Coordinates of C-alpha atoms and ligand atoms in Angstrom, one line a residue:
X1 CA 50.3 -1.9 3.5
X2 CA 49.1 -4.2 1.3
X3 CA 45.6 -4.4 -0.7
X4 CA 43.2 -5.1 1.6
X5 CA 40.8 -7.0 -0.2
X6 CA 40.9 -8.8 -3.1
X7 CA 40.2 -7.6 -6.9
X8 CA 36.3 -7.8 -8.0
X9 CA 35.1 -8.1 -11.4
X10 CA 32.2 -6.6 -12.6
X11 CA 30.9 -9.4 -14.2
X12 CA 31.6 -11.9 -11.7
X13 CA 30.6 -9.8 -8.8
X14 CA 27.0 -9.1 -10.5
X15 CA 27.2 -13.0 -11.4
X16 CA 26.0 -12.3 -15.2
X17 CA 27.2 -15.7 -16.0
X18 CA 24.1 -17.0 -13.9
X19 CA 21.8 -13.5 -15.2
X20 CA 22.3 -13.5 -18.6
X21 CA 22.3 -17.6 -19.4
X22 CA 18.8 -17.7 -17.2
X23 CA 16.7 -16.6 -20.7
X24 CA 15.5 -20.0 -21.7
X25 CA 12.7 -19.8 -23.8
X26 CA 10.1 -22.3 -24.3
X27 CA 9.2 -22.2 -28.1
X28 CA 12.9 -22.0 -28.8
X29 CA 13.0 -25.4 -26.6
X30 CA 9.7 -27.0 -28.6
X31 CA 11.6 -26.1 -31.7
X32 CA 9.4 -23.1 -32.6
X33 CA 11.2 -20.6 -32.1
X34 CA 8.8 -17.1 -30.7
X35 CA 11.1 -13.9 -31.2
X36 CA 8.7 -12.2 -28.2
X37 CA 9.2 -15.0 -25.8
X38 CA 12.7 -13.3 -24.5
X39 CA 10.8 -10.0 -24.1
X40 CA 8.3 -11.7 -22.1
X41 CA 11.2 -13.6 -20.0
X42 CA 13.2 -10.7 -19.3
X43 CA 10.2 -8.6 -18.5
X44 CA 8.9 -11.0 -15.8
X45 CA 12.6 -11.4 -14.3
X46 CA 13.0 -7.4 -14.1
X47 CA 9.8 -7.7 -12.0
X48 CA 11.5 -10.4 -10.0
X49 CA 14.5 -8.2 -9.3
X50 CA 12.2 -5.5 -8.3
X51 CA 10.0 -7.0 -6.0
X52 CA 13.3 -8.2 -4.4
X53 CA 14.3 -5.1 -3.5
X54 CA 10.7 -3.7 -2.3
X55 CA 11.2 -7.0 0.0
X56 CA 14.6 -5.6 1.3
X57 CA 13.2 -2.4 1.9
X58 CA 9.8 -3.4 3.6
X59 CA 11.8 -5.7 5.9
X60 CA 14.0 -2.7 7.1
X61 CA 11.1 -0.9 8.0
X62 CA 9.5 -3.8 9.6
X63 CA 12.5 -4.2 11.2
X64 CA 12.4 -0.6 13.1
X65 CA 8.6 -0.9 13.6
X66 CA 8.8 -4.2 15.2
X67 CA 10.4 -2.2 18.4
X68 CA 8.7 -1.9 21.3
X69 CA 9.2 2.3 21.0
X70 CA 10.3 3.0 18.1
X71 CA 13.4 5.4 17.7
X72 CA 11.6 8.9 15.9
X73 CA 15.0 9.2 13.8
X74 CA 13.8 6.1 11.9
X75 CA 11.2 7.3 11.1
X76 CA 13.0 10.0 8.8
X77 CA 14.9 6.6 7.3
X78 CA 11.2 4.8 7.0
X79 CA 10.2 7.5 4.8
X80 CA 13.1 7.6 2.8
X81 CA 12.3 3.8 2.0
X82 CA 8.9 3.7 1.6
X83 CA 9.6 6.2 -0.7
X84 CA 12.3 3.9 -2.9
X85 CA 9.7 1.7 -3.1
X86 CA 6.9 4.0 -4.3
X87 CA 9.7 5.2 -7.4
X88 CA 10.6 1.4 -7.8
X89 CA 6.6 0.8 -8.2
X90 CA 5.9 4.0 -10.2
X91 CA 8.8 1.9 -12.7
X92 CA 6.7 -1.2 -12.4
X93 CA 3.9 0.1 -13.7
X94 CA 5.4 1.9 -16.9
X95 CA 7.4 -1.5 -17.6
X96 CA 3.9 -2.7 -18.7
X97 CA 4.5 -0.6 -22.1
X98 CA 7.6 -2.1 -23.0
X99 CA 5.3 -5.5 -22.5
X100 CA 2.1 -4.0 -25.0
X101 CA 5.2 -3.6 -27.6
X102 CA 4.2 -7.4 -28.3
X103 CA 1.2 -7.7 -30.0
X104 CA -1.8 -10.3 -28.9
X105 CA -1.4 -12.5 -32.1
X106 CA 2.6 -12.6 -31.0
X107 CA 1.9 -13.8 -27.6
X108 CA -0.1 -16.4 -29.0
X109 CA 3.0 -18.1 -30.3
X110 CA 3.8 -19.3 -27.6
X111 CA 1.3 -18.8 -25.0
X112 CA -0.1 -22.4 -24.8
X113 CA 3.5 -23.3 -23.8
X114 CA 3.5 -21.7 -20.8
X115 CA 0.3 -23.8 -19.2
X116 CA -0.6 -23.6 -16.3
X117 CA 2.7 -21.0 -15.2
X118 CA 0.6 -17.7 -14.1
X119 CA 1.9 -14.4 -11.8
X120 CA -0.5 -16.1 -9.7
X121 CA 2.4 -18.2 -8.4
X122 CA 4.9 -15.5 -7.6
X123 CA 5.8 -15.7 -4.3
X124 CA 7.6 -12.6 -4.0
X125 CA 4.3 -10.9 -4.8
X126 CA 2.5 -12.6 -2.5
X127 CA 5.1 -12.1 0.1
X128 CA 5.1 -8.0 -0.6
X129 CA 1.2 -8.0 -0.1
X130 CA 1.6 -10.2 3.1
X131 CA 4.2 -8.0 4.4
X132 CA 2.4 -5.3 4.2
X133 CA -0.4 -6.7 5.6
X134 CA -3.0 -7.8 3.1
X135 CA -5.3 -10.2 4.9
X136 CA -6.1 -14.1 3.9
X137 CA -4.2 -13.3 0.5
X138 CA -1.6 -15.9 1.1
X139 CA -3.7 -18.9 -1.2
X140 CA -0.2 -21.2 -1.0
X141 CA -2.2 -23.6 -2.7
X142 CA -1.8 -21.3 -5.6
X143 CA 1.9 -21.8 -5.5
X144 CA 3.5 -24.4 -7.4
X145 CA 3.9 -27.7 -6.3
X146 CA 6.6 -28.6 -3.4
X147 CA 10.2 -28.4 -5.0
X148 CA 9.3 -26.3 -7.8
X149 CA 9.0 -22.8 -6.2
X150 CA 12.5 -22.3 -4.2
X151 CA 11.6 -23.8 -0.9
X152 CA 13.4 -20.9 0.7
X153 CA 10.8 -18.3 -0.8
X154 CA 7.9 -20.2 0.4
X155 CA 9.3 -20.6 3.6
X156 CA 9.5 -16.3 3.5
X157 CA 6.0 -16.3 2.9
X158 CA 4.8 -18.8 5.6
X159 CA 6.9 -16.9 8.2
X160 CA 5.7 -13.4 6.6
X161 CA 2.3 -14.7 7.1
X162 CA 2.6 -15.4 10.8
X163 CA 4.8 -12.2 11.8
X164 CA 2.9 -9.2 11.9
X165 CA 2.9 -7.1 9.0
X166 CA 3.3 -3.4 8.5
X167 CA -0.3 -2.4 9.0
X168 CA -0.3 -4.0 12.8
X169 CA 2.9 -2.8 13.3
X170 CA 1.6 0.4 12.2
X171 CA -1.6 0.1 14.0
X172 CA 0.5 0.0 17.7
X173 CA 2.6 2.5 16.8
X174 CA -0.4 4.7 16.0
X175 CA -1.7 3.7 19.6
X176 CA 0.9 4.2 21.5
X177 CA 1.5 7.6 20.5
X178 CA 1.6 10.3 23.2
X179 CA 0.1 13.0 21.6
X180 CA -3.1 11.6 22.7
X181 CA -3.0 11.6 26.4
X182 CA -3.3 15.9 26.5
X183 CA -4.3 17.0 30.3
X184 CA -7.4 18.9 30.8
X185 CA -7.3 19.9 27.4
X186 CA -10.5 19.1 25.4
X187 CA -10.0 18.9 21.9
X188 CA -12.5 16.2 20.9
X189 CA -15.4 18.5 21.7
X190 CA -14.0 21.3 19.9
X191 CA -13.4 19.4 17.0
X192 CA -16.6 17.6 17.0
X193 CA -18.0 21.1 17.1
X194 CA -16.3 22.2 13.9
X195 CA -16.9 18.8 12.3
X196 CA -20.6 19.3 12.8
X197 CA -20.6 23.0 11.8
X198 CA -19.1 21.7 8.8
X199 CA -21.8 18.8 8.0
X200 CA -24.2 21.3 8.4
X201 CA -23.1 23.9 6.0
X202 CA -23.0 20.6 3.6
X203 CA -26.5 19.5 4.1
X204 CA -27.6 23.8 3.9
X205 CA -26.0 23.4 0.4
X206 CA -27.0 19.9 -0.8
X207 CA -31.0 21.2 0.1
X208 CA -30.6 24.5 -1.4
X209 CA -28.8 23.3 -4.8
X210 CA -30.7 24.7 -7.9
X211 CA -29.7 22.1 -10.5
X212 CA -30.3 18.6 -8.2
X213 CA -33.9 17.2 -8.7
X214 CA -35.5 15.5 -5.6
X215 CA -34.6 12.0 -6.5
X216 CA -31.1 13.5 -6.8
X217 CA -31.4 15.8 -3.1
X218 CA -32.6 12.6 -1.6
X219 CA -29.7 10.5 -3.0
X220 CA -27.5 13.3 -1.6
X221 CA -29.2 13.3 1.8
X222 CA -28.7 9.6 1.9
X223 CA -25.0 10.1 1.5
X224 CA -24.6 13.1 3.7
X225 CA -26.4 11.0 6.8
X226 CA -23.6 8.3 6.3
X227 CA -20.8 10.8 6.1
X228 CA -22.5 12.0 9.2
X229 CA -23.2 8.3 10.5
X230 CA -19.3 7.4 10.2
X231 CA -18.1 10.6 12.1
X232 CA -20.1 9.2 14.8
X233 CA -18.5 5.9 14.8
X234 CA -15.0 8.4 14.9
X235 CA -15.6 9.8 18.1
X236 CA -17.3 7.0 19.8
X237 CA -15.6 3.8 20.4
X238 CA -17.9 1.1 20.6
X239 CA -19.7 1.7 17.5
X240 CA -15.8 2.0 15.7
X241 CA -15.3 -1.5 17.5
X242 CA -18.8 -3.0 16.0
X243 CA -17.5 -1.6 12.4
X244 CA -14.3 -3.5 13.2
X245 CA -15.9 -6.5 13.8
X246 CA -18.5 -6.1 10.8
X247 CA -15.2 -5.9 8.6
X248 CA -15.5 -2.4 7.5
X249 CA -12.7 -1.0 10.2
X250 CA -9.5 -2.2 10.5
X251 CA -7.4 -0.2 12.2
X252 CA -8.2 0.6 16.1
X253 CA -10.2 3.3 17.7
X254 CA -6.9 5.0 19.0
X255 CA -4.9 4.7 16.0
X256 CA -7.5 5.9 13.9
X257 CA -8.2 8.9 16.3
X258 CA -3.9 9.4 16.5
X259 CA -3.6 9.4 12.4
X260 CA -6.0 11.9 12.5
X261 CA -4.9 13.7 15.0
X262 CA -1.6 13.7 12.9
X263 CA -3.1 14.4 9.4
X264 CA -5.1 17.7 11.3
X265 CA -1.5 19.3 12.6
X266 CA 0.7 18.1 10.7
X267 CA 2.2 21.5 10.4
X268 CA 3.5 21.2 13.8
X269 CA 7.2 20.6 13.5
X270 CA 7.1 17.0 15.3
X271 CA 4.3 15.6 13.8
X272 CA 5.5 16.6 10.2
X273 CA 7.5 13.2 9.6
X274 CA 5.0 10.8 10.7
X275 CA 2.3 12.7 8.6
X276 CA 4.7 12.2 5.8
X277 CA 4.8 7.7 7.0
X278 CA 1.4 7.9 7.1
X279 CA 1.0 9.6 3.4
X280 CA 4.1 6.9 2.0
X281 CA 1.7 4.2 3.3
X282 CA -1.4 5.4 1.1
X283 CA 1.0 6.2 -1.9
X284 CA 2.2 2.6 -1.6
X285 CA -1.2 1.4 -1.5
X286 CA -2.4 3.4 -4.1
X287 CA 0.7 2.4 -6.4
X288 CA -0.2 -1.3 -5.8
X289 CA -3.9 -1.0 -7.2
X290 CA -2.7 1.0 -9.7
X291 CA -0.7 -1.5 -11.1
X292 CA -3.3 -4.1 -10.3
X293 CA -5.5 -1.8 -12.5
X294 CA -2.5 -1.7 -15.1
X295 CA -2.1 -5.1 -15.3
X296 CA -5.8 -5.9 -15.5
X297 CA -6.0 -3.8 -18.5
X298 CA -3.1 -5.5 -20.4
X299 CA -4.4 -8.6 -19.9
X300 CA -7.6 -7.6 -21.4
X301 CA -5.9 -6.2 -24.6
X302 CA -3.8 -9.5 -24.7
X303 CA -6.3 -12.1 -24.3
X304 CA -9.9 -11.0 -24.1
X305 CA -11.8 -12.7 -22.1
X306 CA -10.0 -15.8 -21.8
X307 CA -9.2 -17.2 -18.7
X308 CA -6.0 -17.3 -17.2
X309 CA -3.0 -19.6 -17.5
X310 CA -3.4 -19.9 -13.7
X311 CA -7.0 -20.9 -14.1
X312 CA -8.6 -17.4 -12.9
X313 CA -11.4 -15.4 -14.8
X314 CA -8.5 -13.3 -16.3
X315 CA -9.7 -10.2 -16.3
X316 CA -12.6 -10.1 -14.5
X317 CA -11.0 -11.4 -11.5
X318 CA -8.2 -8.8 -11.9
X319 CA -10.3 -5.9 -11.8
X320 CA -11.9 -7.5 -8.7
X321 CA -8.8 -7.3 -6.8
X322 CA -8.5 -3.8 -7.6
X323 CA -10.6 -2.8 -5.1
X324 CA -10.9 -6.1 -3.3
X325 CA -7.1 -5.8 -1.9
X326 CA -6.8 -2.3 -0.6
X327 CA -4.6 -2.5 2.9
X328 CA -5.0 1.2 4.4
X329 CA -8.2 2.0 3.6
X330 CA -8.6 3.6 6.7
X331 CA -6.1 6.4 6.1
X332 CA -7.4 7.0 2.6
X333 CA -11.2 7.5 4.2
X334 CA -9.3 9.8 7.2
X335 CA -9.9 12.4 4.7
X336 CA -13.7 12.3 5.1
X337 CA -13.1 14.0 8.5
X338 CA -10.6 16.6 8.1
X339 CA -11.6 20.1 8.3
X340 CA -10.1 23.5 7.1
X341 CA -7.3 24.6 9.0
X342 CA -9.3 27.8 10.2
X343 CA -11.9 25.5 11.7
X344 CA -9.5 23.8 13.3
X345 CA -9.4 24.1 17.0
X346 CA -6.6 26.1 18.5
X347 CA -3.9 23.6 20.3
X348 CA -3.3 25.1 23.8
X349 CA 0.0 27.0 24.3
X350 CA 1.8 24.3 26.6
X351 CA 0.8 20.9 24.1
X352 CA 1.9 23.6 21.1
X353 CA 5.3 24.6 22.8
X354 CA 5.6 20.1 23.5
X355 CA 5.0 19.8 20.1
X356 CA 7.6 22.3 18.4
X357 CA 11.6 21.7 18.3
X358 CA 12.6 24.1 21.0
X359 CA 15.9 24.5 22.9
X360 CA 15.9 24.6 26.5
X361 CA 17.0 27.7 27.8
X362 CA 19.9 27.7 30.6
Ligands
LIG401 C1 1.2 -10.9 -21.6 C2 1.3 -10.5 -20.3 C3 0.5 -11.0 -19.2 C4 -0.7 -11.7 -19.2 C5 -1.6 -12.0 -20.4 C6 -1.0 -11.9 -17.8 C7 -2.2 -12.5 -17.4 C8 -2.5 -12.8 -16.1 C9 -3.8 -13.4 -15.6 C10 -4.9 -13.9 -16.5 C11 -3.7 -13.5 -14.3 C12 -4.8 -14.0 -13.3 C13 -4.3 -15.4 -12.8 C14 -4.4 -16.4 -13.9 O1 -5.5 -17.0 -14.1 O2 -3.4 -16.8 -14.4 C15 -2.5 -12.9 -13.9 C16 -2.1 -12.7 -12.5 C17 -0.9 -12.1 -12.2 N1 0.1 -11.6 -13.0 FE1 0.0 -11.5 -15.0 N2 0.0 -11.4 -17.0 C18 0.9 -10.9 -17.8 C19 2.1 -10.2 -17.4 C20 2.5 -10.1 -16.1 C21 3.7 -9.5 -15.7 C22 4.8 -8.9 -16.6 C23 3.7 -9.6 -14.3 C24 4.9 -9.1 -13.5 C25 5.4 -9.8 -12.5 C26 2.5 -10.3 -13.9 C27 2.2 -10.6 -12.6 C28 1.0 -11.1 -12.2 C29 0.7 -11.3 -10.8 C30 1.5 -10.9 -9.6 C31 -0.6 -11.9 -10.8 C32 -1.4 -12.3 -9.5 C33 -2.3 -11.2 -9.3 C34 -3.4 -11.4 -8.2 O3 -3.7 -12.6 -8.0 O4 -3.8 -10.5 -7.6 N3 1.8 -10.6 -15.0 N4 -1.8 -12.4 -15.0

């Protein structure tokens, strides 16, 4: 019995010759030496690493979605790495502090050296939003010229771009679940029934409040009649497929109808995990503006309102990406229709028992 394999070193196996000699910094290079250029190197690389292993974790959930039925014990394993990637995000936007440490005059040392290098050209960003499913985000003529961006990466990103991403994957999966095909069982008037007791207590409340004036009632009213306008469009499908085709919908009339169908029971034992995918995919959305948000506000305490290395408004344009580059939206506005659980319409005894973990008696 020999040893089976052969020795490993730590730092050859973590290859910290090529890690640690990969710090190159301009102004030391232009013979100006910057003392916050290395923090701003090292920062950026840590990013690197990070969105490395977000890509390595979205393409294992890809991976299981892309199945034609996919296996409900991955599930379980896509929320454990969706949620990785939320903590590794949660990290990326903290790392923005050690950044602020240098000060707007220190950046200035050696900003001007860095022309026209900009995040813009990350391609592992780009590739996480394109996996994911952000739509005509790719901009590849944003990247750097041929042979300067490793051709492999931008090879990732043209196939990422023509594979579909997480949200369509997420979009069949939605579709094709069975909890929407209940015999003679008539939930979607109940529920509409609840729903519109519930608008109407709203509107009883918005017309009796004390403290509104009635430019502010009105305003209200406005608001209520589109809360009420977009229920409609919930329950009936062509006006959700006109929406869709406006731009304001994006995910189908059945998968909306399944998520929401999860998000109302998701007590019941079997639809507890995907409620929990569902709520990974808004964190992970929510985590990505955040940082966009994050990011926009460092840049504004480091440069102003100068534009961008890459050529962008700076600022400006960052903060319109905030909002601009959402990719679930449609779970996050699911929330407009959920009612109380006590409104909620009782599930019948036979889709209850289907949808519990029960052993089959001999
Ligand atoms: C002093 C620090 C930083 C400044 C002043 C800065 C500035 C900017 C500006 C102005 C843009 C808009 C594009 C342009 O015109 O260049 C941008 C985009 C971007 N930056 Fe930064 N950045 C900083 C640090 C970072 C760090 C640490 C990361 C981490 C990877 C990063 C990632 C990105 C990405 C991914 C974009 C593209 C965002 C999009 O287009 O939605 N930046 N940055």
């Amino acid at each position: 019995v020999g040893k089976p394999y052969p020795p490993v070193e730590y730092g050859e196996y973590l290859k910290l010759d090529r890690l640690l000699t990969s710090q190159l910094p301009k102004s030391v290079e232009h013979g100006r030496p910057a003392h916050d250029e290395t923090l701003f190197i090292i920062v950026h690389q840590v990013y690197e690493l990070w969105f490395k292993q977000i890509v390595h974790e979205l393409d294992s959930v890809l991976e299981m979605f892309r199945q034609d039925s996919v296996d409900e014990r991955n599930i379980g394993v896509a929320v454990t790495r969706l949620g990785r990637v939320t903590e590794i995000q949660k990290l990326l936007i903290d790392q923005l502090r050690v950044l602020e440490t240098m000060t707007p005059l220190d950046f200035l040392d050696f900003r001007d050296l860095l022309l026209p290098a900009s995040g813009f050209q990350s391609v592992q960003f780009r590739l996480i939003e394109t996996k994911l499913g952000l739509k005509q985000r790719v901009a590849l003529e944003k990247l750097p010229s041929p042979g300067r961006a490793p051709a492999e990466q931008e090879d990732a990103l043209r196939r990422a771009a023509s594979e579909p991403s997480l949200f369509e994957l997420v979009d069949k999966w939605l579709e094709r679940t069975p909890f929407l095909e209940l015999p003679e069982y008539h939930f979607w008037a109940s529920y509409r029934a609840a729903v519109d007791d519930m608008l109407a207590a709203d509107r009883r409340t918005i017309e009796a409040n004390p403290t509104l004036s009635e430019a502010e009632r009105l305003v209200q009213l406005q608001e209520h009649e589109r809360t009420a306008a977009s229920f409609e469009a919930l329950l009936d499908e062509p006006t959700h497929d006109r929406l869709m085709r406006e731009g304001s919908r994006r995910l189908s009339h059945r998968a909306t109808l399944a998520a929401l169908l999860i998000h109302l029971y998701r007590d019941q034992p079997i639809l507890h995990l995907p409620f929990r995918f569902l709520t990974l995919l808004v964190d992970v959305d929510e985590l990505l503006s955040t940082w966009r948000y994050r990011h926009a506000l460092m840049v504004h305490r480091m440069i102003g309102t100068k534009i961008g290395t890459g050529g962008s408004a700076g600022h400006h344009y960052l903060m319109g990406t905030v909002e601009r580059n959402k990719i679930f939206t449609d779970l996050f506005n699911l929330s407009t229709f959920l009612i109380p659980r006590s409104a909620l319409p009782q599930l019948p005894p036979e889709v209850e028992r289907r949808l519990g973990y029960h052993f089959p008696r001999d």
